[in-house]
XYZ file of C-alpha atoms in Angstrom:
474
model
C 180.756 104.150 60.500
C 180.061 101.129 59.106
C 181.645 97.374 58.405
C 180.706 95.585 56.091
C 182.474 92.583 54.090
C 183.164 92.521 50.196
C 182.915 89.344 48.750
C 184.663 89.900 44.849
C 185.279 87.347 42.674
C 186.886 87.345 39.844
C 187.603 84.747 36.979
C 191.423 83.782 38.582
C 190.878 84.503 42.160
C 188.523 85.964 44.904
C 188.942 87.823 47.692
C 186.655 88.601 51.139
C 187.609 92.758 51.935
C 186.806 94.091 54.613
C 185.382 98.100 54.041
C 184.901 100.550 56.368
C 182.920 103.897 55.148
C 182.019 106.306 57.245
C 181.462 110.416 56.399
C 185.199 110.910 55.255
C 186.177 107.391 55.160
C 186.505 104.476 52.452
C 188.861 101.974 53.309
C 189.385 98.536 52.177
C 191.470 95.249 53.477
C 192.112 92.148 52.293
C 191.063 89.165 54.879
C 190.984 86.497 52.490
C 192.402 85.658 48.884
C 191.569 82.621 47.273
C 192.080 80.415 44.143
C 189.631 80.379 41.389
C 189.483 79.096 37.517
C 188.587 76.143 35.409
C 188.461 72.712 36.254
C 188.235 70.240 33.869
C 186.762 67.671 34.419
C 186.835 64.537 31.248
C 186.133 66.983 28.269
C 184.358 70.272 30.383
C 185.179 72.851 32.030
C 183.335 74.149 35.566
C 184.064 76.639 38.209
C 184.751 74.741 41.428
C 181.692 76.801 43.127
C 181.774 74.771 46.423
C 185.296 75.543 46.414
C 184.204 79.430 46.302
C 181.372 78.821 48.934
C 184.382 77.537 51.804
C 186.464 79.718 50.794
C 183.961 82.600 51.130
C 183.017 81.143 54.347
C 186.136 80.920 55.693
C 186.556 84.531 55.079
C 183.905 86.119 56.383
C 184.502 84.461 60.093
C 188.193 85.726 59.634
C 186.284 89.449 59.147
C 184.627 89.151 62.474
C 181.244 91.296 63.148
C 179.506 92.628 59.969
C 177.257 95.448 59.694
C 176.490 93.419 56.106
C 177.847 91.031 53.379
C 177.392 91.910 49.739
C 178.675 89.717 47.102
C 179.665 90.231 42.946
C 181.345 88.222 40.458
C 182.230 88.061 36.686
C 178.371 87.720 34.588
C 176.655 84.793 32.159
C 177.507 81.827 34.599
C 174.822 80.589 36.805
C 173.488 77.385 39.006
C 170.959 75.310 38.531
C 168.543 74.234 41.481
C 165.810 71.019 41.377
C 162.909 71.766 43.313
C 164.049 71.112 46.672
C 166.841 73.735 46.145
C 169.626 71.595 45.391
C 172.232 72.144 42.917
C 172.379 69.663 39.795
C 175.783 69.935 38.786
C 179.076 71.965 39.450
C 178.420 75.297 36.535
C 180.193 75.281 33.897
C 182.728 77.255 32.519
C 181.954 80.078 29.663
C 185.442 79.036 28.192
C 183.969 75.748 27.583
C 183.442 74.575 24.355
C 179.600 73.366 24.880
C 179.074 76.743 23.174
C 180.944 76.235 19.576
C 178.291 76.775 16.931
C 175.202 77.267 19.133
C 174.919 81.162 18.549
C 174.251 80.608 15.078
C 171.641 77.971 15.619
C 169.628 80.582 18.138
C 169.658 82.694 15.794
C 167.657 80.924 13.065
C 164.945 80.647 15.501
C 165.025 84.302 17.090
C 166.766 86.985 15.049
C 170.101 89.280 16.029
C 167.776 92.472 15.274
C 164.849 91.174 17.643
C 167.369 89.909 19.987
C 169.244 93.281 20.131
C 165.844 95.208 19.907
C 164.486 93.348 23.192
C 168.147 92.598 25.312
C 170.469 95.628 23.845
C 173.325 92.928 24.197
C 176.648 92.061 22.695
C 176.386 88.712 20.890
C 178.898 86.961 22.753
C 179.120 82.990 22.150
C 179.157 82.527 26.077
C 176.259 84.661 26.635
C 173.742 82.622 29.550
C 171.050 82.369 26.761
C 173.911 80.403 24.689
C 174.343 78.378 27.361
C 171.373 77.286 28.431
C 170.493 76.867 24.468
C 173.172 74.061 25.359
C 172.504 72.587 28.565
C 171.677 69.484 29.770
C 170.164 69.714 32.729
C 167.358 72.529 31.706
C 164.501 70.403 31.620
C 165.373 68.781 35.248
C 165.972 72.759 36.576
C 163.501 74.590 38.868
C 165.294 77.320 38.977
C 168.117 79.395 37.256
C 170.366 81.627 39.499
C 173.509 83.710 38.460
C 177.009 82.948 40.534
C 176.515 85.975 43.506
C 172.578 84.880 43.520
C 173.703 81.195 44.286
C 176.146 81.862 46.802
C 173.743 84.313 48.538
C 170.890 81.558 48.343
C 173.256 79.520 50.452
C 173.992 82.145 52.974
C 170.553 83.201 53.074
C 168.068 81.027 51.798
C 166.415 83.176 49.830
C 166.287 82.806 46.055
C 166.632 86.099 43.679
C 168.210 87.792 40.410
C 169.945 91.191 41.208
C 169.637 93.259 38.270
C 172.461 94.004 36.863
C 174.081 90.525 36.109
C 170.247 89.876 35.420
C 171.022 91.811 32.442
C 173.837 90.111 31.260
C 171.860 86.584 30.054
C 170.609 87.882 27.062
C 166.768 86.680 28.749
C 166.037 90.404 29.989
C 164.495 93.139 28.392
C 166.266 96.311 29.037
C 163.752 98.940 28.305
C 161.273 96.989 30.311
C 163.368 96.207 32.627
C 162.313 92.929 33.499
C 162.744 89.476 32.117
C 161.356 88.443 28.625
C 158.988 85.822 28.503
C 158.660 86.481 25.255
C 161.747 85.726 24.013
C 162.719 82.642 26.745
C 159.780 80.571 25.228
C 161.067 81.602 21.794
C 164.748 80.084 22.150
C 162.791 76.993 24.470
C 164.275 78.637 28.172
C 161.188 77.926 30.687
C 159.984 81.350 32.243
C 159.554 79.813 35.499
C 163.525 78.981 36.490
C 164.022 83.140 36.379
C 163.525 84.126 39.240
C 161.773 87.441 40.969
C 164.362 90.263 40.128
C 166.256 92.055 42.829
C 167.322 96.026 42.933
C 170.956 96.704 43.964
C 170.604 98.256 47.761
C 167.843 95.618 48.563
C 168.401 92.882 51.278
C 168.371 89.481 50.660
C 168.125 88.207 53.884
C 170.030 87.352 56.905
C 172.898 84.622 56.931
C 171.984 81.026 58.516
C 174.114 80.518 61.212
C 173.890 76.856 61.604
C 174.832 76.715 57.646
C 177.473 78.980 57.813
C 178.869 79.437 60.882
C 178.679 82.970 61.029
C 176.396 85.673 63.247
C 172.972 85.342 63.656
C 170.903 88.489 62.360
C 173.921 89.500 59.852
C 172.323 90.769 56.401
C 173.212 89.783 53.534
C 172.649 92.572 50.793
C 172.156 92.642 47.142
C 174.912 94.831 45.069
C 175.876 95.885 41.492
C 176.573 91.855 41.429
C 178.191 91.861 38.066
C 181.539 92.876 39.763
C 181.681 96.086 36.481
C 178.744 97.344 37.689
C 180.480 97.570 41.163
C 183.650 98.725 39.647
C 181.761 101.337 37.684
C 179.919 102.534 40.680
C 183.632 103.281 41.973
C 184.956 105.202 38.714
C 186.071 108.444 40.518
C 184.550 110.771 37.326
C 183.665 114.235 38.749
C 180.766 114.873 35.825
C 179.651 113.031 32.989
C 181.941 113.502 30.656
C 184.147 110.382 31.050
C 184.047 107.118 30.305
C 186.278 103.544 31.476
C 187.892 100.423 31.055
C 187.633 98.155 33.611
C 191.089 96.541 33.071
C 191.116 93.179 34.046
C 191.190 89.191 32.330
C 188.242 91.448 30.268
C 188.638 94.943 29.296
C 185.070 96.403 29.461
C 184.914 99.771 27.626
C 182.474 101.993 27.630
C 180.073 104.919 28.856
C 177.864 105.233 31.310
C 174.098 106.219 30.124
C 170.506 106.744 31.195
C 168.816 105.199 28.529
C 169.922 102.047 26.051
C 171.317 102.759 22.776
C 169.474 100.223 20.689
C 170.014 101.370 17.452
C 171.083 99.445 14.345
C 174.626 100.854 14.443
C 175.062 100.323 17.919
C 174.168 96.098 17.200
C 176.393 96.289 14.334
C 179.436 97.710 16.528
C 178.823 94.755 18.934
C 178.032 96.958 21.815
C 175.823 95.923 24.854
C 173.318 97.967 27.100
C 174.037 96.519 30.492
C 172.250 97.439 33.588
C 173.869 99.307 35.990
C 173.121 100.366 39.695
C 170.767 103.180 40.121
C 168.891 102.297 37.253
C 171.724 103.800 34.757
C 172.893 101.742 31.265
C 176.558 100.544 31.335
C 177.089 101.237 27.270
C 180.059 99.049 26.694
C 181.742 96.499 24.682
C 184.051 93.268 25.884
C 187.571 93.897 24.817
C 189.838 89.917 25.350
C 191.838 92.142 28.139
C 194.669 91.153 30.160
C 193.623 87.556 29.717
C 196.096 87.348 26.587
C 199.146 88.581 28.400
C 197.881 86.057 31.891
C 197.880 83.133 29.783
C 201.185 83.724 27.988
C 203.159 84.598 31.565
C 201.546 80.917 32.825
C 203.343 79.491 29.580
C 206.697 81.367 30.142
C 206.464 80.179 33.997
C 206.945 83.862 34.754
C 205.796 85.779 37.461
C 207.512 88.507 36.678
C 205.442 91.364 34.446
C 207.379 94.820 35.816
C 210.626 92.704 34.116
C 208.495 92.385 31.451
C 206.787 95.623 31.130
C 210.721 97.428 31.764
C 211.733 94.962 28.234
C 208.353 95.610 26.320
C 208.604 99.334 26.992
C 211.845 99.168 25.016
C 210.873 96.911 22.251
C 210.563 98.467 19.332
C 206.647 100.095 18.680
C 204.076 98.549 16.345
C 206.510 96.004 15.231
C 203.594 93.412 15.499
C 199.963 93.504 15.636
C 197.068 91.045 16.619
C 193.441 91.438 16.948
C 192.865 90.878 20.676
C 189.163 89.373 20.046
C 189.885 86.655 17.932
C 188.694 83.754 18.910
C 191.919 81.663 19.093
C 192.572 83.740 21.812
C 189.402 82.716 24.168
C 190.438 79.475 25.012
C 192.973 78.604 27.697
C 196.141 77.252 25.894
C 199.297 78.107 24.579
C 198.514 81.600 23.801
C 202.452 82.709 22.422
C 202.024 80.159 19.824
C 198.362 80.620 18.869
C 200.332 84.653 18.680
C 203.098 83.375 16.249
C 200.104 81.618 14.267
C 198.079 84.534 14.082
C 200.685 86.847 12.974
C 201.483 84.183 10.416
C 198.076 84.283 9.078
C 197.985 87.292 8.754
C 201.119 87.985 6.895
C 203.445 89.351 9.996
C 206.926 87.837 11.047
C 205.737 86.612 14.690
C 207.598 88.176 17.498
C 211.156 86.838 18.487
C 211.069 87.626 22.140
C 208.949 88.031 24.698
C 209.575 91.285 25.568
C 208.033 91.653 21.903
C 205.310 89.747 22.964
C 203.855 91.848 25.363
C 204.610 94.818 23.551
C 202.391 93.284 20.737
C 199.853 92.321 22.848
C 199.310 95.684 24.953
C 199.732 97.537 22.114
C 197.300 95.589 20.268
C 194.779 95.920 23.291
C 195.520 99.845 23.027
C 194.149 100.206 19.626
C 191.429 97.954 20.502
C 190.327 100.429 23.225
C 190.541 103.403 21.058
C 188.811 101.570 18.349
C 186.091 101.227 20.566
C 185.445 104.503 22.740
C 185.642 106.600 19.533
C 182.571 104.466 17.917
C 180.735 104.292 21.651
C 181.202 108.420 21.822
C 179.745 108.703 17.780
C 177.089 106.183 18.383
C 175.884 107.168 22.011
C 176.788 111.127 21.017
C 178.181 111.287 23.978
C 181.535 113.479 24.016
C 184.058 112.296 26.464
C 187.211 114.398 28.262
C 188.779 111.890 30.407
C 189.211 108.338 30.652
C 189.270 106.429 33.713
C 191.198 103.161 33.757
C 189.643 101.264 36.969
C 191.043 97.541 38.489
C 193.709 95.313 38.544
C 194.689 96.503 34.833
C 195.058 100.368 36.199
C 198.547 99.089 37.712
C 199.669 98.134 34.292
C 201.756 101.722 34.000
C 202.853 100.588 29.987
C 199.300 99.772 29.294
C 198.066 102.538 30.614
C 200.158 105.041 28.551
C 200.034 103.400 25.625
C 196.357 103.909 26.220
C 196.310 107.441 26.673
C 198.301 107.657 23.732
C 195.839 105.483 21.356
C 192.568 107.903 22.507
C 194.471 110.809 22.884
C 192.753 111.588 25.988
C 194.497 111.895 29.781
C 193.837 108.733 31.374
C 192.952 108.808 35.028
C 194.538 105.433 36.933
C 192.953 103.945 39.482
C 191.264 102.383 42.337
C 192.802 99.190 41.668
C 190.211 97.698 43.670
C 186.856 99.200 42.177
C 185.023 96.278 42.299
C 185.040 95.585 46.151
C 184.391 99.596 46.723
C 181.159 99.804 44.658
C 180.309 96.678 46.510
C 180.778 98.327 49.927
C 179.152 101.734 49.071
C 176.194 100.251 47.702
C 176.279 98.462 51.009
C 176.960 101.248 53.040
C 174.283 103.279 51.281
C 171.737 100.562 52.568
C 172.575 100.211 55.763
C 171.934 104.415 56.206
C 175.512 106.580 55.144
C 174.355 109.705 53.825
C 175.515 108.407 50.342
C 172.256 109.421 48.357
C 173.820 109.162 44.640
C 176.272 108.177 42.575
C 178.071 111.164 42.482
C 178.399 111.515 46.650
C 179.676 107.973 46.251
C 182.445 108.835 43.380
C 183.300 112.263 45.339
C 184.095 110.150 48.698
C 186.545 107.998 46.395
C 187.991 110.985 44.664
C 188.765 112.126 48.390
C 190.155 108.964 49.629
C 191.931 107.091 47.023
C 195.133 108.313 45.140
C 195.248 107.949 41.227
C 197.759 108.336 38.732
C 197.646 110.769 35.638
C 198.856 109.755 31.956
C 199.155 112.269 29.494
C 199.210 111.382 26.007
C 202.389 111.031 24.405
C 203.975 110.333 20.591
C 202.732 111.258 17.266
C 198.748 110.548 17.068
C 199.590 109.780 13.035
C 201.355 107.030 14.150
C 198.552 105.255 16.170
C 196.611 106.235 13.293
C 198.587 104.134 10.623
C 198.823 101.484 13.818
C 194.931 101.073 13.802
C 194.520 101.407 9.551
C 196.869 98.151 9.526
C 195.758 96.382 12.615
C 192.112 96.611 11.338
C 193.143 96.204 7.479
C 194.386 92.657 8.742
C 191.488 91.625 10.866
């Protein structure tokens, strides 16, 4: 049996869990939650990432022993370190605005085709290779790491890239499988602030106990550190023949593949050939996600969402539609008015209540889903019979239906907490559990965890007509 300590984090909050795994066990518990989000500070936003270091910290003592520490977070934000290893400058934000415009001028100097040809990536605004195409602090940098290789540099001392948020920056070539030096000294990133690339399973080190405070000896290992690759590691699927949304602020959608699908339709759909652990492809696009429906409760002052998911599931269907990836919505704000303006623009009486609100907004994000797993299944030809809703989202019991109803496939609920399992098994995997695969890892969730069926409901005609408007308005 062993114990080992999560460390998630997430774009509103983080959390230190404490798993246990053993032959027929996988259990989780929360010992810490924490704050996290934008700070502004005169006109940028940063993460507060000493803020996430304490809190961390604090923790992991609160966890006692360890067996290991493994660490993930969202992707594209990173550190930068001078060359005695100390950090020039809070990171900033991928809501901030350094970004506006800069896609566009990358890509007069390196094409979307080569780009997609060499990274298989979504072209995001916020990708890291945006970023740093905007960042100050470059040419003082020695070296670049992503938000779980930071905080593991500080427990460790050791400086790495795991993989899989590796992947992520738009700098690393996925067939390869390695970063492209290439195409950094083509959009002006200097090869040397990437540093040697870590496997998912490896150890990083052990933690420093006069830094931190906690045991001598304790390891610190390297996970799926973009928390979806975690998450996906976690999606109970019995076979291949499924694919997910990890529901959270982002809805990632996808499939889960052994090779990229760089093709020319694939770029044009906008989908992205992540890494994932065990040297598989997460195939997936970004979908806004719950993000829309967080930032209009913080405007309402209402922490109430069953009350609102009990009045949305009565509001009357399809009433209003909105294309969840706009990019009005991206920003924080006041998201029910940039709604009413939307709907405005595009020729729709905005919704009256907020009941209506939601309603538009998860129905909206259902049609987006569909939208998107029917083109990933044509594109990848990869046939799918179930889909598996995984995270904080899969608790969302309207959203989830109205899901299953929009793909017409029986969606499969659950873990809520994928992210922190596929960052324990991996862990657990390492340290010796007989867990040699993916699949033994999925079957010892399927035996452990409960998850809720949804059968699709309603007329599929009428989610037809629903998408035929919603993208006819786009």
């Amino acid at each position: 049996m062993k114990r080992v300590a999560a460390v998630d984090l997430g774009a509103s909050s983080g959390r230190v869990m404490l798993g246990t795994v053993g032959a027929d066990t996988l259990e989780l518990a929360e010992i810490h939650r924490f704050w996290n989000g934008p700070v502004r500070l005169g006109n940028t936003l940063h993460w507060d990432v000493l803020h996430l270091y304490r809190s961390m910290l604090d923790g992991l003592a609160q966890a006692g022993p360890l067996d290991s520490i493994g660490i993930d977070s969202w992707a594209v934000d990173y550190g930068l370190l001078d060359a005695a290893g100390r950090l020039l400058g809070n990171p900033i934000h991928y809501r901030d605005s350094r970004t506006d415009g800069v896609m566009e001028r990358v890509l007069e100097s390196v094409s979307a085709e080569d780009l997609y040809a060499i990274t298989g990536l979504q072209q995001l605004p916020f990708n890291t290779i945006y970023q740093l195409a905007a960042e100050g602090l470059l040419e003082q940098a020695e070296t670049l790491l992503m938000i779980p290789d930071l905080l593991g540099y500080w427990l460790t001392g050791q400086v790495g890239a795991e993989r899989t948020n590796a992947s992520t920056t738009q700098l690393y070539d996925v067939r390869a499988r390695a970063w492209s030096s290439e195409l950094a000294q083509r959009v002006g990133v200097p090869i040397k602030v990437l540093p040697e690339l870590r496997e998912p399973g490896d150890v990083i080190g052990t933690v420093l106990p006069e830094e931190t405070g906690l045991a001598a000896g304790t390891p610190v290992i390297a996970v799926g550190s973009h928390d979806t690759a975690s998450s996906v590691v976690a999606v109970p699927a019995g076979d291949e023949r499924f694919a997910y949304i990890s529901s959270g602020t982002w809805s990632l959608v996808g499939l889960e593949l052994e090779e990229p699908v760089l093709s020319a339709e694939a770029r044009e759909a906008n989908f992205t050939n992540e890494g994932g652990v065990d040297g598989r492809i997460r195939f997936l696009r970004n979908v806004m996600g719950l993000w829309i429906l967080q930032e209009c409760q913080r405007v309402w002052g209402s922490d109430d969402l069953p009350g609102l998911l009990r009045a949305a599931a009565d509001a009357p269907p399809f009433a209003v539609l909105i294309d969840p990836d706009a990019p009005e919505f991206l920003a924080p704000g006041n998201m029910p008015r940039r709604i009413e303006e939307h709907c405005r623009a595009t020729g729709q009486e905005p919704p009256r209540s907020q009941a209506a609100t939601v309603r538009c907004v998860l129905e909206s994000l259902a049609l987006a889903y569909r939208r998107t797993l029917r083109q990933a299944q044509t594109i990848a030809d990869r046939p799918v019979d179930v889909l598996h809703v995984i995270g904080g989202g899969s608790q969302n019991e309207l959203l989830c239906q109205l899901t299953a109803d929009a793909c017409g496939l029986p969606v499969l609920a659950g873990p809520v907490e994928a992210s922190a399992l596929g960052n324990v098994l991996v862990q657990a995997r390492a340290l010796g559990e007989p867990l040699p695969d993916l699949g033994a890892m999925r079957a010892l969730v399927r035996s452990t965890h409960q998850l809720r069926r949804y059968q699709p409901q309603g007329k599929p005609a009428d989610w037809d007509a629903a998408e035929s408007r919603l993208f006819g308005i786009r």
